[in-house]
Amino acid sequence: DAGITQSPRYKITETGRQVTLMCHQTWSHSYMFWYRQDLGHGLRLIYYSAAADITDKGEVPDGYVVSRSKTENFPLTLESATRSQTSVYFCASSLGTSGFEQYFGPGTRLTVT
Amino acid sequence: TQLLEQSPQFLSIQEGENLTVYCNSSSVFSSLQWYRQEPGEGPVLLVTVVTGGEVKKLKRLTFQFGDARKDSSLHITAAQTGDTGLYLCAGAGWGGTSYGKLTFGQGTILTVHP
């Protein structure tokens, strides 16, 4: 049981390039989330999805695009990467019921040069 | 906007000491969770508390949800070096635009020295 996986784990890209971070979960959880984690800012929600084909903005959505054509996948695309998007990105999933617990992937460390 | 304030932000103690981390808000949450995160990994769920006044124990860790469901605490007895990490509290909203989402505290970095 793989749970929730993210790829790549590390990525270096140049300013202006498009980059896509992948997230895959095997639990059939309805909800999926993308966060970025930066020193001094904690976990900030970028986008989330309540189900396939339903997505909504979080706290810091500018410069990011998401899609969710299948329940198990939730890719995050940086359309034109900027240095301010250098961060560690975490994907999470949740049943969206009861205690609303979220289960996190191992993260992708992205560096934009 | 719901906010969760965690304190202290940093905690450096010796092995064997006790400690308490606090999570406070002016908002009421339907449930509250505590996560632990180690360097290079994602946060891992430790516990969920749902009922006001609820106390849960996980070995040497004791979690409490405030009666008014606005605050929570994490107490560690006889800390060990393996407890070192970032501790995050997170609250779940009741509904509307908050449904399904969590509000995270800024985290407490705990370092336990041998």
mmCIF file with all atom_site columns, C-alpha atoms in Angstrom, chain A residues 49-91:
data_model
loop_
_atom_site.group_PDB
_atom_site.id
_atom_site.type_symbol
_atom_site.label_atom_id
_atom_site.label_alt_id
_atom_site.label_comp_id
_atom_site.label_asym_id
_atom_site.label_entity_id
_atom_site.label_seq_id
_atom_site.pdbx_PDB_ins_code
_atom_site.Cartn_x
_atom_site.Cartn_y
_atom_site.Cartn_z
_atom_site.occupancy
_atom_site.B_iso_or_equiv
_atom_site.pdbx_formal_charge
_atom_site.auth_seq_id
_atom_site.auth_comp_id
_atom_site.auth_asym_id
_atom_site.auth_atom_id
_atom_site.pdbx_PDB_model_num
ATOM 1  C CA . SER A 1 49 ? -9.842  19.708 -4.371  1.00 0.00 ? 49 SER A CA 1
ATOM 2  C CA . ALA A 1 50 ? -12.996 18.217 -2.865  1.00 0.00 ? 50 ALA A CA 1
ATOM 3  C CA . ALA A 1 51 ? -13.429 15.646 -5.647  1.00 0.00 ? 51 ALA A CA 1
ATOM 4  C CA . ALA A 1 52 ? -12.442 14.945 -9.219  1.00 0.00 ? 52 ALA A CA 1
ATOM 5  C CA . ASP A 1 53 ? -13.041 18.022 -11.401 1.00 0.00 ? 53 ASP A CA 1
ATOM 6  C CA . ILE A 1 54 ? -13.667 20.235 -8.335  1.00 0.00 ? 54 ILE A CA 1
ATOM 7  C CA . THR A 1 55 ? -10.821 22.525 -7.316  1.00 0.00 ? 55 THR A CA 1
ATOM 8  C CA . ASP A 1 56 ? -10.611 25.748 -5.336  1.00 0.00 ? 56 ASP A CA 1
ATOM 9  C CA . LYS A 1 57 ? -8.035  28.334 -4.349  1.00 0.00 ? 57 LYS A CA 1
ATOM 10 C CA . GLY A 1 58 ? -6.321  28.355 -1.037  1.00 0.00 ? 58 GLY A CA 1
ATOM 11 C CA . GLU A 1 59 ? -4.357  31.076 0.692   1.00 0.00 ? 59 GLU A CA 1
ATOM 12 C CA . VAL A 1 60 ? -1.555  31.539 -1.892  1.00 0.00 ? 60 VAL A CA 1
ATOM 13 C CA . PRO A 1 61 ? -2.777  30.406 -5.356  1.00 0.00 ? 61 PRO A CA 1
ATOM 14 C CA . ASP A 1 62 ? -1.106  33.017 -7.592  1.00 0.00 ? 62 ASP A CA 1
ATOM 15 C CA . GLY A 1 63 ? 1.289   31.515 -10.129 1.00 0.00 ? 63 GLY A CA 1
ATOM 16 C CA . TYR A 1 64 ? -0.026  27.984 -9.678  1.00 0.00 ? 64 TYR A CA 1
ATOM 17 C CA . VAL A 1 65 ? -2.481  25.842 -11.627 1.00 0.00 ? 65 VAL A CA 1
ATOM 18 C CA . VAL A 1 66 ? -4.056  22.533 -10.614 1.00 0.00 ? 66 VAL A CA 1
ATOM 19 C CA . SER A 1 67 ? -6.238  19.921 -12.209 1.00 0.00 ? 67 SER A CA 1
ATOM 20 C CA . ARG A 1 68 ? -7.920  16.779 -10.980 1.00 0.00 ? 68 ARG A CA 1
ATOM 21 C CA . SER A 1 69 ? -9.254  14.592 -13.736 1.00 0.00 ? 69 SER A CA 1
ATOM 22 C CA . LYS A 1 70 ? -8.899  11.431 -11.632 1.00 0.00 ? 70 LYS A CA 1
ATOM 23 C CA . THR A 1 71 ? -9.546  10.983 -7.931  1.00 0.00 ? 71 THR A CA 1
ATOM 24 C CA . GLU A 1 72 ? -6.071  9.612  -7.270  1.00 0.00 ? 72 GLU A CA 1
ATOM 25 C CA . ASN A 1 73 ? -3.999  12.314 -8.976  1.00 0.00 ? 73 ASN A CA 1
ATOM 26 C CA . PHE A 1 74 ? -3.614  16.009 -8.205  1.00 0.00 ? 74 PHE A CA 1
ATOM 27 C CA . PRO A 1 75 ? -0.794  17.654 -10.184 1.00 0.00 ? 75 PRO A CA 1
ATOM 28 C CA . LEU A 1 76 ? 0.421   21.160 -9.383  1.00 0.00 ? 76 LEU A CA 1
ATOM 29 C CA . THR A 1 77 ? 1.857   23.260 -12.198 1.00 0.00 ? 77 THR A CA 1
ATOM 30 C CA . LEU A 1 78 ? 3.969   26.358 -11.888 1.00 0.00 ? 78 LEU A CA 1
ATOM 31 C CA . GLU A 1 79 ? 3.280   28.034 -15.225 1.00 0.00 ? 79 GLU A CA 1
ATOM 32 C CA . SER A 1 80 ? 6.301   30.337 -15.191 1.00 0.00 ? 80 SER A CA 1
ATOM 33 C CA . ALA A 1 81 ? 8.484   29.630 -12.184 1.00 0.00 ? 81 ALA A CA 1
ATOM 34 C CA . THR A 1 82 ? 9.813   32.517 -10.103 1.00 0.00 ? 82 THR A CA 1
ATOM 35 C CA . ARG A 1 83 ? 12.490  32.518 -7.398  1.00 0.00 ? 83 ARG A CA 1
ATOM 36 C CA . SER A 1 84 ? 9.823   33.279 -4.790  1.00 0.00 ? 84 SER A CA 1
ATOM 37 C CA . GLN A 1 85 ? 8.361   29.853 -5.566  1.00 0.00 ? 85 GLN A CA 1
ATOM 38 C CA . THR A 1 86 ? 11.468  28.136 -4.220  1.00 0.00 ? 86 THR A CA 1
ATOM 39 C CA . SER A 1 87 ? 10.009  26.092 -1.398  1.00 0.00 ? 87 SER A CA 1
ATOM 40 C CA . VAL A 1 88 ? 9.110   22.634 -0.142  1.00 0.00 ? 88 VAL A CA 1
ATOM 41 C CA . TYR A 1 89 ? 5.765   21.491 -1.522  1.00 0.00 ? 89 TYR A CA 1
ATOM 42 C CA . PHE A 1 90 ? 3.550   18.985 0.247   1.00 0.00 ? 90 PHE A CA 1
ATOM 43 C CA . CYS A 1 91 ? 0.572   17.153 -1.102  1.00 0.00 ? 91 CYS A CA 1
#
